[in-house]
Amino acid sequence: MTTTEWITDIALVLVVFRQLREGRLDLRTFLIPLGIVAYVAHTYLDSVPTGGNDLVLVGALMGAGAVLGIAGGVYTRVRAAGEHILIKAGAVSAVLWVLGMGARMGFQLWTEHGGADDVARFSLAHHITSGQAWVAAFVLMALTEVVTRLATIFVRGRMLTAGQPAPAAHRVAVRP
């Protein structure tokens, strides 16, 4: 793994640790993780191979990313405090995030340190046509995990504010 890959992986892990402290749900909550995965996608996602069972691999890992992301969003505490929405990642959310990000990092380390032959045999046996299929699958898994987690938190925040009365400055006066 290159220094850039280490920094990117560590930055993605630190995103959720930043949220272990309660903070406001704001634009930065969305832009930082989306920016990181957009950079990763731009850097590593040249194409999505479609031969053999490549799309099955991509779909399976994207499905795993969606499950981890939605569960992480569900296990993030979302509450209203005045006019603001506050979020705090719980222990389960943090574990799921580290599990997803760590699995990708672990797979990459394993393939670089002796596991490449096992991956090649698995790929051959399961009709996965290239190493790019694995890259695409893991990058799209990360992207899916981030987007579904953020979408879940966003929806939960909107649901929370939907049941509250508008602040006094935004209320429409209704006269009998």
mmCIF file of C-alpha atoms in Angstrom:
data_model
loop_
_atom_site.group_PDB
_atom_site.id
_atom_site.type_symbol
_atom_site.label_atom_id
_atom_site.label_comp_id
_atom_site.label_asym_id
_atom_site.label_seq_id
_atom_site.Cartn_x
_atom_site.Cartn_y
_atom_site.Cartn_z
ATOM 1 C CA MET A 1 0.000 0.000 0.000
ATOM 2 C CA THR A 2 1.241 3.446 -0.853
ATOM 3 C CA THR A 3 1.429 6.301 1.626
ATOM 4 C CA THR A 4 -1.546 7.936 -0.107
ATOM 5 C CA GLU A 5 -3.615 4.747 0.281
ATOM 6 C CA TRP A 6 -2.746 4.553 3.995
ATOM 7 C CA ILE A 7 -3.677 8.211 4.512
ATOM 8 C CA THR A 8 -6.961 7.787 2.625
ATOM 9 C CA ASP A 9 -7.927 4.633 4.545
ATOM 10 C CA ILE A 10 -7.021 6.189 7.888
ATOM 11 C CA ALA A 11 -8.950 9.373 7.007
ATOM 12 C CA LEU A 12 -12.066 7.318 6.269
ATOM 13 C CA VAL A 13 -11.735 5.515 9.611
ATOM 14 C CA LEU A 14 -11.216 8.811 11.446
ATOM 15 C CA VAL A 15 -14.422 10.259 9.951
ATOM 16 C CA VAL A 16 -16.564 8.141 12.247
ATOM 17 C CA PHE A 17 -14.289 8.619 15.243
ATOM 18 C CA ARG A 18 -14.824 12.356 14.827
ATOM 19 C CA GLN A 19 -18.520 11.634 15.240
ATOM 20 C CA LEU A 20 -18.055 9.756 18.511
ATOM 21 C CA ARG A 21 -18.350 13.221 20.000
ATOM 22 C CA GLU A 22 -21.756 14.714 19.528
ATOM 23 C CA GLY A 23 -21.815 17.449 16.912
ATOM 24 C CA ARG A 24 -24.137 19.348 14.626
ATOM 25 C CA LEU A 25 -25.479 17.721 11.503
ATOM 26 C CA ASP A 26 -24.341 20.206 8.909
ATOM 27 C CA LEU A 27 -22.910 20.390 5.422
ATOM 28 C CA ARG A 28 -19.447 19.405 6.666
ATOM 29 C CA THR A 29 -20.916 16.160 8.028
ATOM 30 C CA PHE A 30 -21.674 15.205 4.442
ATOM 31 C CA LEU A 31 -18.899 16.865 2.454
ATOM 32 C CA ILE A 32 -15.861 15.417 4.257
ATOM 33 C CA PRO A 33 -16.682 11.694 3.803
ATOM 34 C CA LEU A 34 -18.176 12.265 0.349
ATOM 35 C CA GLY A 35 -15.070 14.185 -0.666
ATOM 36 C CA ILE A 36 -12.796 11.387 0.485
ATOM 37 C CA VAL A 37 -14.709 8.649 -1.363
ATOM 38 C CA ALA A 38 -15.030 10.854 -4.445
ATOM 39 C CA TYR A 39 -11.243 11.199 -4.437
ATOM 40 C CA VAL A 40 -10.828 7.430 -4.029
ATOM 41 C CA ALA A 41 -13.330 6.730 -6.820
ATOM 42 C CA HIS A 42 -11.637 9.233 -9.129
ATOM 43 C CA THR A 43 -8.198 7.818 -8.353
ATOM 44 C CA TYR A 44 -8.878 4.070 -8.451
ATOM 45 C CA LEU A 45 -12.103 3.473 -10.369
ATOM 46 C CA ASP A 46 -11.046 3.394 -14.002
ATOM 47 C CA SER A 47 -13.871 1.147 -15.118
ATOM 48 C CA VAL A 48 -16.308 -1.448 -13.884
ATOM 49 C CA PRO A 49 -15.563 -4.731 -15.656
ATOM 50 C CA THR A 50 -18.661 -6.579 -16.823
ATOM 51 C CA GLY A 51 -17.240 -9.877 -18.042
ATOM 52 C CA GLY A 52 -17.796 -13.214 -16.357
ATOM 53 C CA ASN A 53 -19.095 -12.788 -12.817
ATOM 54 C CA ASP A 54 -17.497 -9.383 -12.299
ATOM 55 C CA LEU A 55 -20.838 -7.669 -11.799
ATOM 56 C CA VAL A 56 -21.864 -10.333 -9.288
ATOM 57 C CA LEU A 57 -18.747 -9.526 -7.249
ATOM 58 C CA VAL A 58 -19.387 -5.788 -7.554
ATOM 59 C CA GLY A 59 -23.046 -6.211 -6.596
ATOM 60 C CA ALA A 60 -22.238 -8.447 -3.624
ATOM 61 C CA LEU A 61 -19.730 -6.006 -2.186
ATOM 62 C CA MET A 62 -21.977 -3.026 -2.878
ATOM 63 C CA GLY A 63 -24.746 -4.901 -1.053
ATOM 64 C CA ALA A 64 -22.421 -5.453 1.905
ATOM 65 C CA GLY A 65 -21.535 -1.753 1.826
ATOM 66 C CA ALA A 66 -25.226 -0.806 1.812
ATOM 67 C CA VAL A 67 -25.963 -3.055 4.790
ATOM 68 C CA LEU A 68 -23.009 -1.643 6.741
ATOM 69 C CA GLY A 69 -23.922 1.932 5.791
ATOM 70 C CA ILE A 70 -27.600 1.703 6.659
ATOM 71 C CA ALA A 71 -26.869 -0.097 9.929
ATOM 72 C CA GLY A 72 -24.220 2.501 10.765
ATOM 73 C CA GLY A 73 -26.730 5.265 10.108
ATOM 74 C CA VAL A 74 -29.375 3.549 12.215
ATOM 75 C CA TYR A 75 -26.933 3.162 15.126
ATOM 76 C CA THR A 76 -25.947 6.830 15.001
ATOM 77 C CA ARG A 77 -27.851 8.849 17.569
ATOM 78 C CA VAL A 78 -29.796 11.695 15.950
ATOM 79 C CA ARG A 79 -31.543 14.236 18.157
ATOM 80 C CA ALA A 80 -32.924 17.741 18.011
ATOM 81 C CA ALA A 81 -31.479 20.477 20.197
ATOM 82 C CA GLY A 82 -33.322 23.702 19.593
ATOM 83 C CA GLU A 83 -33.064 24.507 15.898
ATOM 84 C CA HIS A 84 -30.161 22.132 15.337
ATOM 85 C CA ILE A 85 -29.875 18.421 14.723
ATOM 86 C CA LEU A 86 -27.090 16.710 16.641
ATOM 87 C CA ILE A 87 -25.540 13.365 15.779
ATOM 88 C CA LYS A 88 -23.276 11.034 17.660
ATOM 89 C CA ALA A 89 -21.952 7.743 16.341
ATOM 90 C CA GLY A 90 -22.605 4.952 18.791
ATOM 91 C CA ALA A 91 -20.289 2.050 19.507
ATOM 92 C CA VAL A 92 -22.138 -0.217 17.044
ATOM 93 C CA SER A 93 -21.918 2.420 14.324
ATOM 94 C CA ALA A 94 -18.187 2.851 14.910
ATOM 95 C CA VAL A 95 -17.570 -0.903 14.888
ATOM 96 C CA LEU A 96 -19.509 -1.331 11.638
ATOM 97 C CA TRP A 97 -17.620 1.552 10.006
ATOM 98 C CA VAL A 98 -14.229 0.204 11.073
ATOM 99 C CA LEU A 99 -15.284 -3.302 10.017
ATOM 100 C CA GLY A 100 -16.150 -2.143 6.501
ATOM 101 C CA MET A 101 -13.137 0.105 6.048
ATOM 102 C CA GLY A 102 -10.827 -2.346 7.812
ATOM 103 C CA ALA A 103 -11.973 -5.268 5.664
ATOM 104 C CA ARG A 104 -10.990 -3.410 2.516
ATOM 105 C CA MET A 105 -7.648 -2.397 3.956
ATOM 106 C CA GLY A 106 -7.033 -5.922 5.266
ATOM 107 C CA PHE A 107 -7.869 -7.460 1.890
ATOM 108 C CA GLN A 108 -5.432 -5.145 0.163
ATOM 109 C CA LEU A 109 -2.669 -5.902 2.653
ATOM 110 C CA TRP A 110 -3.341 -9.638 2.397
ATOM 111 C CA THR A 111 -3.166 -9.634 -1.406
ATOM 112 C CA GLU A 112 0.085 -7.666 -1.315
ATOM 113 C CA HIS A 113 1.664 -10.024 1.235
ATOM 114 C CA GLY A 114 0.960 -13.520 -0.012
ATOM 115 C CA GLY A 115 -2.753 -13.689 -0.753
ATOM 116 C CA ALA A 116 -2.618 -12.734 -4.431
ATOM 117 C CA ASP A 117 -2.365 -16.363 -5.580
ATOM 118 C CA ASP A 118 -5.420 -17.320 -3.507
ATOM 119 C CA VAL A 119 -7.384 -14.408 -4.988
ATOM 120 C CA ALA A 120 -6.282 -15.420 -8.486
ATOM 121 C CA ARG A 121 -7.429 -19.026 -7.909
ATOM 122 C CA PHE A 122 -10.745 -17.828 -6.470
ATOM 123 C CA SER A 123 -11.208 -15.441 -9.386
ATOM 124 C CA LEU A 124 -10.509 -18.162 -11.915
ATOM 125 C CA ALA A 125 -12.849 -20.634 -10.219
ATOM 126 C CA HIS A 126 -15.648 -18.043 -9.995
ATOM 127 C CA HIS A 127 -15.182 -16.430 -13.421
ATOM 128 C CA ILE A 128 -13.967 -13.065 -12.160
ATOM 129 C CA THR A 129 -12.084 -11.702 -15.132
ATOM 130 C CA SER A 130 -9.528 -9.256 -13.713
ATOM 131 C CA GLY A 131 -7.965 -7.554 -10.748
ATOM 132 C CA GLN A 132 -9.842 -4.402 -11.785
ATOM 133 C CA ALA A 133 -13.085 -6.185 -10.846
ATOM 134 C CA TRP A 134 -11.818 -6.456 -7.265
ATOM 135 C CA VAL A 135 -10.712 -2.817 -7.241
ATOM 136 C CA ALA A 136 -14.070 -1.665 -8.607
ATOM 137 C CA ALA A 137 -15.972 -3.851 -6.154
ATOM 138 C CA PHE A 138 -14.117 -2.546 -3.090
ATOM 139 C CA VAL A 139 -14.196 1.101 -4.204
ATOM 140 C CA LEU A 140 -17.925 0.871 -4.920
ATOM 141 C CA MET A 141 -18.448 -0.911 -1.597
ATOM 142 C CA ALA A 142 -16.800 2.040 0.208
ATOM 143 C CA LEU A 143 -18.785 4.558 -1.817
ATOM 144 C CA THR A 144 -22.038 2.699 -1.119
ATOM 145 C CA GLU A 145 -21.272 2.426 2.591
ATOM 146 C CA VAL A 146 -20.586 6.147 2.893
ATOM 147 C CA VAL A 147 -23.578 7.249 0.812
ATOM 148 C CA THR A 148 -26.087 4.932 2.522
ATOM 149 C CA ARG A 149 -24.838 5.865 6.001
ATOM 150 C CA LEU A 150 -25.113 9.569 5.235
ATOM 151 C CA ALA A 151 -28.487 9.126 3.534
ATOM 152 C CA THR A 152 -29.806 7.231 6.557
ATOM 153 C CA ILE A 153 -28.615 9.966 8.920
ATOM 154 C CA PHE A 154 -30.066 12.659 6.646
ATOM 155 C CA VAL A 155 -33.473 10.954 6.467
ATOM 156 C CA ARG A 156 -33.518 10.398 10.232
ATOM 157 C CA GLY A 157 -32.690 14.061 10.775
ATOM 158 C CA ARG A 158 -35.464 15.163 8.394
ATOM 159 C CA MET A 159 -37.952 12.851 10.095
ATOM 160 C CA LEU A 160 -36.996 14.312 13.448
ATOM 161 C CA THR A 161 -37.543 17.901 12.313
ATOM 162 C CA ALA A 162 -40.740 17.077 10.416
ATOM 163 C CA GLY A 163 -42.594 16.485 13.681
ATOM 164 C CA GLN A 164 -41.467 19.740 15.310
ATOM 165 C CA PRO A 165 -43.208 23.084 15.013
ATOM 166 C CA ALA A 166 -41.415 25.720 12.922
ATOM 167 C CA PRO A 167 -39.333 28.281 14.845
ATOM 168 C CA ALA A 168 -41.293 31.400 15.816
ATOM 169 C CA ALA A 169 -39.738 33.496 13.045
ATOM 170 C CA HIS A 170 -40.943 31.025 10.399
ATOM 171 C CA ARG A 171 -44.478 30.424 11.644
ATOM 172 C CA VAL A 172 -47.396 31.688 9.674
ATOM 173 C CA ALA A 173 -49.886 33.506 11.839
ATOM 174 C CA VAL A 174 -53.335 32.005 11.591
ATOM 175 C CA ARG A 175 -56.140 34.275 12.742
ATOM 176 C CA PRO A 176 -59.578 32.950 13.611
#
